[in-house]
mmCIF file of C-alpha atoms in Angstrom:
data_model
loop_
_atom_site.group_PDB
_atom_site.id
_atom_site.type_symbol
_atom_site.label_atom_id
_atom_site.label_comp_id
_atom_site.label_asym_id
_atom_site.label_seq_id
_atom_site.Cartn_x
_atom_site.Cartn_y
_atom_site.Cartn_z
ATOM 1 C CA MET A 1 5.730 -5.211 1.397
ATOM 2 C CA LYS A 2 3.683 -8.266 2.387
ATOM 3 C CA LYS A 3 3.467 -9.431 -1.249
ATOM 4 C CA PHE A 4 7.226 -8.957 -1.687
ATOM 5 C CA LEU A 5 7.916 -11.088 1.398
ATOM 6 C CA GLN A 6 5.533 -13.803 0.157
ATOM 7 C CA VAL A 7 7.330 -13.933 -3.184
ATOM 8 C CA LEU A 8 10.712 -14.002 -1.440
ATOM 9 C CA VAL A 9 9.704 -16.842 0.894
ATOM 10 C CA LEU A 10 8.125 -18.835 -1.945
ATOM 11 C CA SER A 11 11.196 -18.384 -4.116
ATOM 12 C CA MET A 12 13.416 -19.581 -1.277
ATOM 13 C CA MET A 13 11.179 -22.623 -0.679
ATOM 14 C CA CYS A 14 11.401 -23.501 -4.339
ATOM 15 C CA ALA A 15 15.172 -23.052 -4.397
ATOM 16 C CA PHE A 16 15.694 -25.377 -1.453
ATOM 17 C CA SER A 17 13.406 -28.065 -2.868
ATOM 18 C CA ALA A 18 14.724 -27.967 -6.430
ATOM 19 C CA VAL A 19 17.717 -29.675 -7.956
ATOM 20 C CA ALA A 20 18.442 -26.818 -10.355
ATOM 21 C CA ASP A 21 18.407 -23.060 -9.837
ATOM 22 C CA VAL A 22 15.069 -21.289 -9.745
ATOM 23 C CA SER A 23 14.422 -19.122 -12.767
ATOM 24 C CA GLU A 24 12.929 -15.664 -12.781
ATOM 25 C CA PRO A 25 9.128 -15.579 -12.622
ATOM 26 C CA HIS A 26 7.375 -16.028 -15.954
ATOM 27 C CA ILE A 27 4.288 -13.855 -16.458
ATOM 28 C CA TYR A 28 1.539 -14.864 -18.869
ATOM 29 C CA ASN A 29 -1.633 -12.986 -19.797
ATOM 30 C CA VAL A 30 -4.420 -15.090 -21.283
ATOM 31 C CA THR A 31 -7.167 -13.001 -22.871
ATOM 32 C CA LEU A 32 -10.553 -14.706 -22.880
ATOM 33 C CA THR A 33 -11.840 -12.821 -25.916
ATOM 34 C CA SER A 34 -15.239 -14.541 -26.137
ATOM 35 C CA ALA A 35 -17.553 -15.530 -23.293
ATOM 36 C CA ASN A 36 -17.934 -19.230 -22.437
ATOM 37 C CA THR A 37 -15.124 -20.211 -24.800
ATOM 38 C CA GLU A 38 -12.156 -22.351 -23.736
ATOM 39 C CA TYR A 39 -8.664 -20.861 -23.848
ATOM 40 C CA SER A 40 -5.514 -22.734 -22.866
ATOM 41 C CA LEU A 41 -2.050 -22.104 -21.464
ATOM 42 C CA ALA A 42 0.652 -24.780 -21.587
ATOM 43 C CA LEU A 43 2.786 -24.445 -18.471
ATOM 44 C CA PRO A 44 6.534 -25.110 -18.673
ATOM 45 C CA ALA A 45 7.955 -28.350 -17.322
ATOM 46 C CA TYR A 46 8.693 -28.710 -13.621
ATOM 47 C CA SER A 47 7.060 -25.535 -12.361
ATOM 48 C CA CYS A 48 7.031 -25.367 -8.584
ATOM 49 C CA ASN A 49 4.838 -22.316 -7.964
ATOM 50 C CA VAL A 50 1.923 -20.836 -9.873
ATOM 51 C CA THR A 51 -0.363 -17.902 -9.080
ATOM 52 C CA ILE A 52 -3.513 -17.215 -11.120
ATOM 53 C CA GLN A 53 -5.822 -14.225 -10.867
ATOM 54 C CA CYS A 54 -8.270 -12.322 -13.032
ATOM 55 C CA ARG A 55 -7.207 -8.791 -13.923
ATOM 56 C CA THR A 56 -10.842 -7.672 -13.805
ATOM 57 C CA ALA A 57 -13.544 -8.495 -11.261
ATOM 58 C CA TYR A 58 -15.096 -11.524 -12.987
ATOM 59 C CA ASP A 59 -15.222 -15.220 -12.138
ATOM 60 C CA VAL A 60 -12.915 -17.481 -14.140
ATOM 61 C CA ARG A 61 -13.402 -21.240 -14.570
ATOM 62 C CA VAL A 62 -10.194 -23.307 -14.611
ATOM 63 C CA ALA A 63 -9.596 -26.973 -15.464
ATOM 64 C CA GLU A 64 -6.708 -29.300 -16.197
ATOM 65 C CA VAL A 65 -8.817 -31.200 -18.760
ATOM 66 C CA THR A 66 -10.039 -29.804 -22.070
ATOM 67 C CA GLY A 67 -13.754 -29.543 -22.778
ATOM 68 C CA LYS A 68 -14.869 -28.650 -19.235
ATOM 69 C CA VAL A 69 -14.754 -24.901 -18.681
ATOM 70 C CA ALA A 70 -16.647 -23.566 -21.715
ATOM 71 C CA GLY A 71 -19.828 -25.424 -20.808
ATOM 72 C CA SER A 72 -19.311 -25.443 -17.027
ATOM 73 C CA THR A 73 -18.936 -29.231 -16.939
ATOM 74 C CA ALA A 74 -17.236 -30.777 -13.909
ATOM 75 C CA PRO A 75 -14.461 -31.143 -13.028
ATOM 76 C CA TYR A 76 -13.303 -27.529 -12.918
ATOM 77 C CA TRP A 77 -12.774 -24.914 -10.213
ATOM 78 C CA THR A 78 -13.707 -21.255 -10.065
ATOM 79 C CA ILE A 79 -11.452 -18.357 -9.258
ATOM 80 C CA LYS A 80 -13.973 -15.923 -7.848
ATOM 81 C CA ALA A 81 -14.060 -12.249 -8.834
ATOM 82 C CA SER A 82 -11.253 -10.367 -7.052
ATOM 83 C CA GLY A 83 -9.851 -13.692 -5.836
ATOM 84 C CA GLY A 84 -6.827 -15.729 -6.787
ATOM 85 C CA TYR A 85 -5.344 -19.220 -6.835
ATOM 86 C CA PHE A 86 -1.917 -20.341 -5.671
ATOM 87 C CA ASP A 87 -0.234 -23.751 -5.968
ATOM 88 C CA ASN A 88 3.268 -24.306 -4.619
ATOM 89 C CA ASN A 89 3.503 -27.964 -5.552
ATOM 90 C CA LEU A 90 3.054 -28.042 -9.318
ATOM 91 C CA LYS A 91 5.813 -30.404 -10.468
ATOM 92 C CA THR A 92 4.956 -31.496 -14.023
ATOM 93 C CA ASN A 93 4.013 -30.056 -17.401
ATOM 94 C CA LYS A 94 0.335 -29.210 -17.499
ATOM 95 C CA THR A 95 -2.040 -27.325 -19.695
ATOM 96 C CA LEU A 96 -4.584 -25.164 -17.924
ATOM 97 C CA TYR A 97 -7.906 -24.314 -19.550
ATOM 98 C CA PHE A 98 -9.793 -21.087 -18.807
ATOM 99 C CA ALA A 99 -13.242 -19.653 -19.543
ATOM 100 C CA SER A 100 -15.463 -16.895 -18.196
ATOM 101 C CA ALA A 101 -19.095 -15.891 -18.632
ATOM 102 C CA GLN A 102 -17.797 -12.378 -19.443
ATOM 103 C CA ALA A 103 -15.990 -11.581 -22.727
ATOM 104 C CA GLY A 104 -12.661 -9.745 -22.688
ATOM 105 C CA VAL A 105 -11.427 -11.097 -19.357
ATOM 106 C CA VAL A 106 -7.650 -11.219 -18.862
ATOM 107 C CA VAL A 107 -6.232 -14.006 -16.699
ATOM 108 C CA GLU A 108 -2.818 -13.304 -15.179
ATOM 109 C CA VAL A 109 -0.581 -16.318 -14.532
ATOM 110 C CA ILE A 110 2.773 -16.065 -12.750
ATOM 111 C CA ILE A 111 5.028 -19.124 -12.672
ATOM 112 C CA TRP A 112 8.239 -19.726 -10.779
ATOM 113 C CA GLY A 113 9.922 -22.696 -12.426
ATOM 114 C CA LEU A 114 13.201 -24.423 -12.966
ATOM 115 C CA ASP A 115 15.708 -23.464 -15.640
#
């Protein structure tokens, strides 16, 4: 119930701050097939909310710049095992880059954006 209310509140916040109607959430699964290898996800334009979590209990490195996460080169941030990341102010197109020390990790990304 708590998660449902969080999604409802976030969707309402996005609707009030946006010019256009808020679309349905978009769900992406990024499989990090090989360890310490960079994988990318191009986000749609004008997203206003994004949630990222690892489906399994492994750390995931995330960056907005290519060439950082595979070799653990700053700047990047880490989504800790069993943790998550949320941003409610993502307003432009971006590509996110992911890597993990463990092979076969699945990163779940949920985006609430504009139509």
